[in-house]
Short mmCIF file of C-alpha atoms in Angstrom, two decimals:
data_model
loop_
_atom_site.label_atom_id
_atom_site.label_comp_id
_atom_site.label_asym_id
_atom_site.label_seq_id
_atom_site.Cartn_x
_atom_site.Cartn_y
_atom_site.Cartn_z
CA MET A 35 -189.58 -82.87 -33.18
CA ARG A 36 -189.35 -85.31 -34.17
CA ILE A 37 -190.34 -87.05 -37.26
CA PHE A 38 -191.38 -90.86 -37.96
CA ILE A 39 -190.76 -91.69 -41.84
CA PHE A 40 -191.63 -95.40 -42.46
CA ASN A 41 -189.49 -97.02 -45.62
CA PRO A 42 -190.11 -100.92 -45.07
CA GLU A 43 -187.34 -101.41 -48.41
CA HIS A 44 -185.11 -100.34 -46.08
CA ASP A 45 -182.94 -103.67 -46.46
CA MET A 46 -183.11 -104.13 -50.20
CA ALA A 47 -181.71 -100.44 -49.94
CA LEU A 48 -179.03 -101.58 -47.57
CA ALA A 49 -178.50 -104.40 -50.49
CA SER A 50 -178.14 -101.94 -53.03
CA GLY A 51 -176.07 -100.10 -52.17
CA LEU A 52 -177.14 -96.78 -53.54
CA VAL A 53 -178.38 -93.33 -52.79
CA ASN A 54 -180.90 -93.19 -55.13
CA PHE A 55 -182.67 -96.51 -54.38
CA THR A 56 -185.58 -97.23 -56.47
CA PRO A 57 -187.44 -100.19 -54.37
CA PRO A 58 -189.97 -102.50 -56.13
CA ARG A 59 -193.82 -101.88 -56.94
CA ALA A 60 -194.05 -104.10 -53.90
CA GLY A 61 -192.33 -102.13 -51.68
CA ARG A 62 -193.48 -99.05 -52.92
CA LEU A 63 -196.82 -99.83 -51.99
CA LEU A 64 -196.73 -101.63 -49.00
CA ARG A 65 -194.85 -97.81 -48.27
CA HIS A 66 -198.03 -96.16 -49.62
CA ASP A 67 -200.32 -98.05 -47.66
CA LEU A 68 -198.92 -98.83 -44.70
CA CYS A 69 -197.24 -94.62 -44.29
CA PHE A 70 -199.24 -93.89 -41.02
CA LEU A 71 -197.58 -96.94 -39.59
CA PRO A 72 -195.19 -94.22 -37.30
CA ALA A 73 -198.77 -92.65 -35.67
CA ILE A 74 -199.07 -95.77 -32.88
CA TRP A 75 -196.02 -95.30 -31.29
CA ALA A 76 -195.49 -91.16 -31.93
CA GLU A 77 -196.07 -88.63 -29.76
CA LYS A 78 -198.57 -85.99 -29.71
CA GLU A 79 -196.05 -83.56 -30.94
CA ASP A 80 -194.25 -86.03 -33.13
CA ALA A 81 -194.79 -86.17 -36.54
CA VAL A 82 -195.02 -88.92 -39.42
CA LEU A 83 -194.06 -87.76 -43.04
CA VAL A 84 -196.00 -88.92 -45.64
CA ASP A 85 -196.42 -88.45 -49.16
CA ASP A 86 -200.62 -87.52 -48.90
CA VAL A 87 -201.26 -86.70 -45.40
CA ASP A 88 -205.38 -87.35 -46.58
CA TYR A 89 -204.01 -90.46 -48.06
CA ALA A 90 -202.31 -91.33 -44.76
CA TRP A 91 -205.85 -90.23 -42.25
CA LYS A 92 -207.58 -92.37 -44.54
CA GLN A 93 -206.03 -95.38 -44.16
CA TYR A 94 -205.83 -94.83 -40.18
CA LYS A 95 -208.72 -94.72 -39.12
CA ILE A 96 -209.60 -97.46 -40.81
CA THR A 97 -207.65 -99.10 -38.41
CA THR A 98 -210.18 -98.01 -35.63
CA LEU A 99 -207.12 -96.83 -33.78
CA ASN A 100 -208.12 -93.66 -31.93
CA LYS A 101 -204.56 -92.53 -30.73
CA PRO A 102 -203.85 -88.54 -31.61
CA CYS A 103 -201.21 -87.54 -35.04
CA ASN A 104 -199.47 -85.21 -36.76
CA PHE A 105 -198.86 -85.97 -40.83
CA ILE A 106 -197.02 -83.81 -43.09
CA ASN A 107 -195.71 -84.56 -46.20
CA TYR A 108 -192.33 -83.60 -48.27
CA ASN A 109 -193.50 -79.99 -48.98
CA GLU A 110 -194.25 -78.81 -45.60
CA LEU A 111 -190.66 -80.45 -44.47
CA SER A 112 -189.17 -78.43 -46.40
CA ARG A 113 -190.31 -75.33 -45.13
CA MET A 114 -190.16 -76.09 -41.51
CA ALA A 115 -185.72 -76.82 -42.80
CA SER A 116 -185.89 -73.40 -44.30
CA LEU A 117 -186.80 -71.94 -41.77
CA GLY A 118 -184.85 -73.46 -39.34
CA ASN A 119 -187.55 -75.87 -37.51
CA ASP A 120 -185.63 -77.77 -35.00
CA MET A 121 -185.96 -81.81 -36.02
CA GLU A 122 -185.08 -84.50 -35.20
CA PHE A 123 -185.68 -87.69 -37.62
CA GLU A 124 -186.00 -91.86 -37.49
CA PRO A 125 -186.97 -93.87 -40.34
CA TRP A 126 -188.32 -97.00 -39.63
CA GLY A 127 -184.74 -98.14 -40.74
CA TRP A 128 -181.40 -95.62 -41.65
CA ASP A 129 -180.25 -95.67 -45.21
CA MET A 130 -179.06 -93.80 -47.97
CA PRO A 131 -182.26 -93.19 -49.80
CA VAL A 132 -183.69 -91.94 -46.94
CA ARG A 133 -181.21 -89.95 -45.80
CA GLU A 134 -180.92 -88.18 -49.68
CA GLN A 135 -184.73 -88.23 -49.49
CA LEU A 136 -184.46 -85.75 -46.81
CA VAL A 137 -181.25 -83.71 -48.05
CA LYS A 138 -183.56 -82.63 -51.21
CA CYS A 139 -185.68 -81.60 -48.52
CA ASN A 140 -183.02 -78.82 -47.83
CA VAL A 141 -182.40 -80.74 -44.15
CA PRO A 142 -178.61 -80.15 -43.04
CA MET A 143 -176.46 -82.76 -43.20
CA SER A 144 -175.19 -81.67 -40.10
CA SER A 145 -178.37 -83.00 -38.03
CA LEU A 146 -178.25 -86.34 -40.74
CA PRO A 147 -176.48 -89.30 -39.71
CA ASP A 148 -172.38 -89.94 -41.13
CA ASN A 149 -171.34 -92.04 -43.61
CA ASP A 150 -168.77 -94.32 -41.38
CA TYR A 151 -172.81 -94.30 -39.79
CA LEU A 152 -175.36 -95.15 -41.85
CA ASN A 153 -171.87 -98.08 -42.78
CA ASN A 154 -172.05 -99.33 -39.30
CA ILE A 155 -176.01 -99.65 -40.42
CA LYS A 156 -174.77 -101.70 -43.00
CA LYS A 157 -171.95 -104.21 -41.87
CA ILE A 158 -174.07 -104.99 -38.81
CA SER A 159 -177.25 -105.35 -40.89
CA HIS A 160 -175.93 -108.01 -42.56
CA ARG A 161 -176.72 -111.81 -41.44
CA GLY A 162 -173.13 -113.08 -40.87
CA TRP A 163 -172.06 -110.54 -38.70
CA CYS A 164 -174.96 -111.51 -36.26
CA ALA A 165 -174.41 -115.45 -37.08
CA LYS A 166 -170.47 -114.42 -35.96
CA ASN A 167 -170.97 -112.15 -33.29
CA LEU A 168 -174.11 -113.97 -31.05
CA LEU A 169 -175.03 -116.80 -32.36
CA PRO A 170 -172.88 -118.80 -31.14
CA THR A 171 -171.92 -117.48 -27.81
CA LEU A 172 -176.39 -117.72 -27.36
CA THR A 173 -175.79 -121.44 -28.00
CA LYS A 174 -173.89 -122.32 -25.75
CA ILE A 175 -177.36 -121.41 -23.29
CA HIS A 176 -179.02 -125.08 -22.69
CA ASN A 177 -181.41 -126.31 -24.59
CA THR A 178 -180.99 -124.09 -27.47
CA ILE A 179 -180.10 -124.66 -31.01
CA GLY A 180 -178.72 -122.74 -33.52
CA ASN A 181 -175.81 -123.22 -37.14
CA ALA A 182 -175.20 -120.84 -39.51
CA LYS A 183 -171.81 -120.40 -42.51
CA ILE A 184 -171.82 -118.10 -45.01
CA GLY A 185 -170.68 -119.07 -47.87
CA HIS A 186 -169.14 -117.52 -50.49
CA ASN A 187 -168.91 -119.70 -53.29
CA MET A 188 -171.38 -122.99 -55.28
CA GLU A 189 -168.36 -125.16 -53.67
CA GLU A 190 -168.53 -124.70 -50.44
CA LEU A 191 -172.95 -124.86 -50.22
CA LYS A 192 -172.85 -127.85 -52.50
CA ILE A 193 -170.33 -128.46 -49.17
CA TYR A 194 -172.57 -127.84 -46.22
CA LEU A 195 -175.73 -129.12 -48.18
CA SER A 196 -173.89 -132.81 -48.74
CA ALA A 197 -173.07 -132.77 -44.64
CA TYR A 198 -176.82 -131.99 -43.55
CA HIS A 199 -179.21 -132.14 -46.41
CA ASN A 200 -181.56 -129.84 -46.34
CA ILE A 201 -180.75 -126.25 -45.25
CA ILE A 202 -182.20 -122.56 -45.64
CA VAL A 203 -180.44 -120.38 -47.50
CA LYS A 204 -180.69 -116.46 -46.64
CA SER A 205 -178.07 -113.66 -49.36
CA PRO A 206 -176.97 -111.18 -46.70
CA TRP A 207 -179.60 -108.32 -46.64
CA SER A 208 -183.03 -108.88 -47.80
CA CYS A 209 -186.76 -108.30 -46.74
CA SER A 210 -190.10 -109.79 -45.69
CA GLY A 211 -188.68 -113.17 -47.28
CA ARG A 212 -187.33 -112.41 -50.17
CA GLY A 213 -184.25 -113.39 -50.10
CA VAL A 214 -184.78 -117.48 -47.98
CA ARG A 215 -184.88 -120.31 -50.06
CA ARG A 216 -185.08 -124.06 -48.51
CA VAL A 217 -182.36 -125.72 -50.71
CA ASP A 218 -182.11 -130.15 -50.66
CA ASN A 219 -180.88 -131.83 -53.05
CA ASN A 220 -184.02 -132.11 -54.95
CA SER A 221 -184.35 -128.30 -55.00
CA TYR A 222 -180.49 -127.38 -55.44
CA LYS A 223 -180.73 -127.36 -59.53
CA GLN A 224 -183.66 -125.68 -59.56
CA LEU A 225 -182.68 -122.82 -57.57
CA GLU A 226 -178.94 -122.94 -58.78
CA GLY A 227 -180.03 -119.58 -60.70
CA TRP A 228 -180.60 -117.73 -58.27
CA LEU A 229 -178.23 -118.83 -55.49
CA ASN A 230 -175.46 -117.47 -57.70
CA ASN A 231 -176.89 -113.92 -58.58
CA VAL A 232 -177.25 -113.49 -54.68
CA ILE A 233 -173.24 -114.89 -54.35
CA LYS A 234 -172.40 -112.46 -57.31
CA HIS A 235 -174.15 -109.28 -55.99
CA GLN A 236 -174.39 -109.24 -52.38
CA GLY A 237 -170.97 -111.53 -51.98
CA CYS A 238 -171.65 -115.01 -50.06
CA VAL A 239 -175.03 -115.91 -48.72
CA LEU A 240 -175.86 -117.24 -44.84
CA MET A 241 -176.57 -121.18 -44.97
CA GLU A 242 -178.79 -122.83 -41.71
CA PRO A 243 -180.21 -126.30 -41.27
CA TYR A 244 -183.29 -126.79 -41.44
CA TYR A 245 -185.56 -126.73 -38.65
CA GLU A 246 -188.67 -128.70 -38.20
CA LYS A 247 -189.94 -125.29 -36.64
CA SER A 248 -193.11 -125.35 -34.02
CA MET A 249 -193.16 -121.17 -33.12
CA ASP A 250 -192.11 -117.81 -34.24
CA PHE A 251 -190.86 -115.56 -32.03
CA GLY A 252 -188.37 -112.66 -31.06
CA MET A 253 -187.37 -109.65 -28.53
CA GLU A 254 -187.72 -105.80 -29.00
CA PHE A 255 -184.90 -103.37 -27.67
CA VAL A 256 -184.03 -99.79 -28.35
CA CYS A 257 -180.37 -98.94 -28.55
CA ASN A 258 -179.61 -94.92 -26.51
CA GLY A 259 -176.93 -94.84 -28.63
CA ARG A 260 -174.75 -94.37 -25.08
CA GLY A 261 -174.30 -97.52 -24.64
CA ASN A 262 -176.89 -98.48 -22.80
CA ILE A 263 -179.51 -101.21 -23.92
CA GLU A 264 -183.07 -101.94 -23.52
CA TYR A 265 -185.46 -104.45 -23.50
CA ARG A 266 -188.44 -103.52 -24.97
CA GLY A 267 -190.86 -107.44 -24.34
CA LEU A 268 -191.90 -110.17 -26.33
CA SER A 269 -193.27 -110.59 -30.05
CA LEU A 270 -194.75 -113.17 -31.08
CA PHE A 271 -195.17 -112.85 -35.08
CA MET A 272 -196.46 -115.45 -38.00
CA ALA A 273 -194.87 -115.94 -40.88
CA SER A 274 -194.78 -117.96 -43.61
CA ASN A 275 -191.44 -118.94 -45.53
CA GLY A 276 -190.21 -116.37 -44.20
CA ALA A 277 -192.82 -113.48 -44.99
CA TYR A 278 -194.16 -111.96 -42.22
CA ILE A 279 -198.25 -112.01 -41.30
CA GLY A 280 -198.91 -111.21 -38.52
CA ASN A 281 -197.86 -110.05 -34.28
CA ILE A 282 -200.72 -111.40 -31.86
CA ILE A 283 -201.03 -107.78 -29.58
CA ALA A 284 -200.89 -108.67 -26.06
CA ASN A 285 -199.83 -108.20 -22.83
CA GLU A 286 -197.14 -109.34 -21.61
CA LYS A 287 -198.12 -111.93 -19.20
CA THR A 288 -199.84 -113.60 -21.47
CA LYS A 289 -197.05 -114.08 -24.32
CA GLU A 290 -195.20 -115.53 -21.80
CA ASP A 291 -197.95 -117.88 -20.37
CA ILE A 292 -197.82 -118.59 -24.45
CA ILE A 293 -194.42 -119.07 -25.13
CA ALA A 294 -193.92 -121.24 -21.11
CA ARG A 295 -196.12 -124.02 -23.36
CA TYR A 296 -193.03 -125.18 -25.35
CA VAL A 297 -189.73 -123.71 -22.90
CA GLN A 298 -189.12 -122.57 -20.26
CA LEU A 299 -188.69 -118.91 -19.20
CA SER A 300 -185.89 -118.61 -17.72
CA SER A 301 -184.05 -119.82 -20.26
CA LEU A 302 -185.56 -116.82 -22.48
CA GLN A 303 -184.32 -114.66 -19.41
CA GLU A 304 -181.08 -115.77 -19.94
CA ILE A 305 -180.95 -115.81 -23.51
CA ARG A 306 -182.49 -112.02 -23.22
CA GLN A 307 -179.45 -110.76 -20.44
CA SER A 308 -176.33 -112.96 -22.79
CA ILE A 309 -178.29 -110.62 -26.14
CA MET A 310 -178.01 -107.67 -24.12
CA THR A 311 -174.41 -108.73 -22.93
CA VAL A 312 -172.79 -108.89 -25.97
CA LEU A 313 -174.71 -105.71 -27.78
CA THR A 314 -173.71 -103.63 -25.79
CA PRO A 315 -170.16 -103.41 -26.31
CA LEU A 316 -171.28 -103.99 -30.11
CA LEU A 317 -174.13 -101.65 -29.67
CA GLY A 318 -174.45 -99.15 -27.70
CA ASN A 319 -172.06 -96.48 -27.97
CA THR A 320 -172.74 -96.77 -32.36
CA TYR A 321 -176.51 -96.87 -32.52
CA HIS A 322 -179.58 -94.76 -31.71
CA GLY A 323 -182.63 -96.51 -32.34
CA PRO A 324 -184.50 -99.78 -31.72
CA PHE A 325 -183.73 -103.42 -32.93
CA GLY A 326 -185.66 -106.80 -32.66
CA ILE A 327 -183.59 -110.14 -32.91
CA ASP A 328 -186.46 -113.46 -34.27
CA MET A 329 -185.95 -116.50 -32.75
CA MET A 330 -187.94 -120.39 -33.62
CA ILE A 331 -189.01 -122.23 -31.23
CA VAL A 332 -188.34 -126.56 -32.73
CA ASN A 333 -188.35 -130.13 -32.44
CA CYS A 334 -185.29 -131.94 -33.44
CA ASN A 335 -185.09 -135.60 -32.90
CA ASP A 336 -188.52 -134.96 -30.22
CA LYS A 337 -186.84 -132.28 -28.11
CA ILE A 338 -188.10 -128.85 -28.03
CA LEU A 339 -185.07 -126.64 -28.35
CA VAL A 340 -184.56 -122.51 -28.83
CA HIS A 341 -183.44 -120.78 -32.41
CA PRO A 342 -181.74 -117.29 -29.73
CA CYS A 343 -180.86 -116.73 -33.28
CA VAL A 344 -182.53 -116.64 -36.94
CA GLU A 345 -181.34 -112.88 -37.17
CA LEU A 346 -180.94 -109.27 -36.14
CA ASN A 347 -183.04 -106.98 -37.63
CA LEU A 348 -181.29 -103.01 -37.05
CA ARG A 349 -184.25 -101.27 -36.90
CA MET A 350 -187.80 -101.06 -36.85
CA THR A 351 -189.45 -103.70 -36.29
CA MET A 352 -192.77 -105.35 -36.43
CA GLY A 353 -193.32 -106.53 -33.17
CA HIS A 354 -192.31 -103.26 -32.36
CA VAL A 355 -195.32 -101.92 -33.52
CA ALA A 356 -197.72 -104.05 -31.85
CA LEU A 357 -196.29 -104.00 -28.22
CA GLY A 358 -197.40 -99.76 -29.56
CA ILE A 359 -200.74 -101.27 -29.99
CA THR A 360 -201.09 -101.57 -25.33
CA GLN A 361 -204.88 -104.67 -25.24
CA SER A 362 -204.80 -106.41 -21.85
CA THR A 363 -206.30 -109.35 -24.23
CA CYS A 364 -204.96 -110.95 -27.23
CA HIS A 365 -205.90 -109.33 -30.45
CA LEU A 366 -203.86 -110.59 -33.97
CA MET A 367 -202.39 -107.61 -35.49
CA SER A 368 -201.35 -108.40 -39.69
CA VAL A 369 -200.16 -107.05 -42.97
CA VAL A 370 -203.26 -108.44 -46.01
CA CYS A 371 -202.33 -107.94 -48.95
CA GLN A 372 -205.99 -107.90 -51.20
CA GLN A 373 -205.62 -107.07 -54.68
CA GLY A 374 -201.92 -105.70 -54.60
CA ARG A 375 -202.41 -103.09 -51.62
CA TYR A 376 -201.53 -103.44 -48.17
CA ARG A 377 -203.74 -103.05 -44.97
CA LEU A 378 -203.18 -102.84 -41.14
CA LYS A 379 -205.53 -105.16 -40.09
CA LEU A 380 -206.64 -105.33 -35.85
CA GLU A 381 -208.69 -108.20 -34.53
#
């Protein structure tokens, strides 16, 4: 039996390095309000682990999705574990805190990822890993652009800023745009405290030139942990200041037609194949689960180019969620925050 868990605070948990991590209030509310989310892609024999089963059902029904699903709470999980039920866990992302939650429910450590596996996820989720291991290969493809460099101190950041004048600075681990800042000569002073704080607690920052964005999109994959990576589909999404807003829900042909207004589809096919070629030996036998790569279409000197690797998300993504909602026509899926509470909205 597969048991799914929605833990959107995953990236913050990685950054903390703590086994017992308490996310900020916004992260806790997001997890609580959208706890039902894995029901979208779970099969009928699977279950979704939530704090409150009645609340999960209520929120799920609001989406008007008619897919059958099962919700269980932590007491039920403890009972199942004590009976020795065969269970396989699939959280939004694997980290130390989510494993600790399961251990507290009497789930045996032998059925959970070991420290080496979790440390490897943290290493690859570091934004610098992607910039070093994937971006240089992808930017050799025609009509692509992208540059990223790690800054270990403020002096290196100043040198990079003086070269590009307008840059994006990212913390190594963060989620929902909270660890992303645009920095130029005018804003540097007011952001200096934040930059110093990230370097102090996470060891470095990732620096990139600022690009004039025309469109956000991504590619979604699944790795089976046995040397195989499978492409799942395109993700067309909207973001503001690095924070996720929503996804377009449509079949692949519709999504391809939208992107084809900007770039040739043959370029995307080459990027996709190159991603799989590079990552198969690096992830194929060491990671089991979904991942996504965020990309951009940018306007650079009146030329439309593809930034093929803005970041790698070694976890479930909202792009995968959108793929799990199969619709033949174009719709919008968005996460709406109203009075501090979150809900999934389908239009």
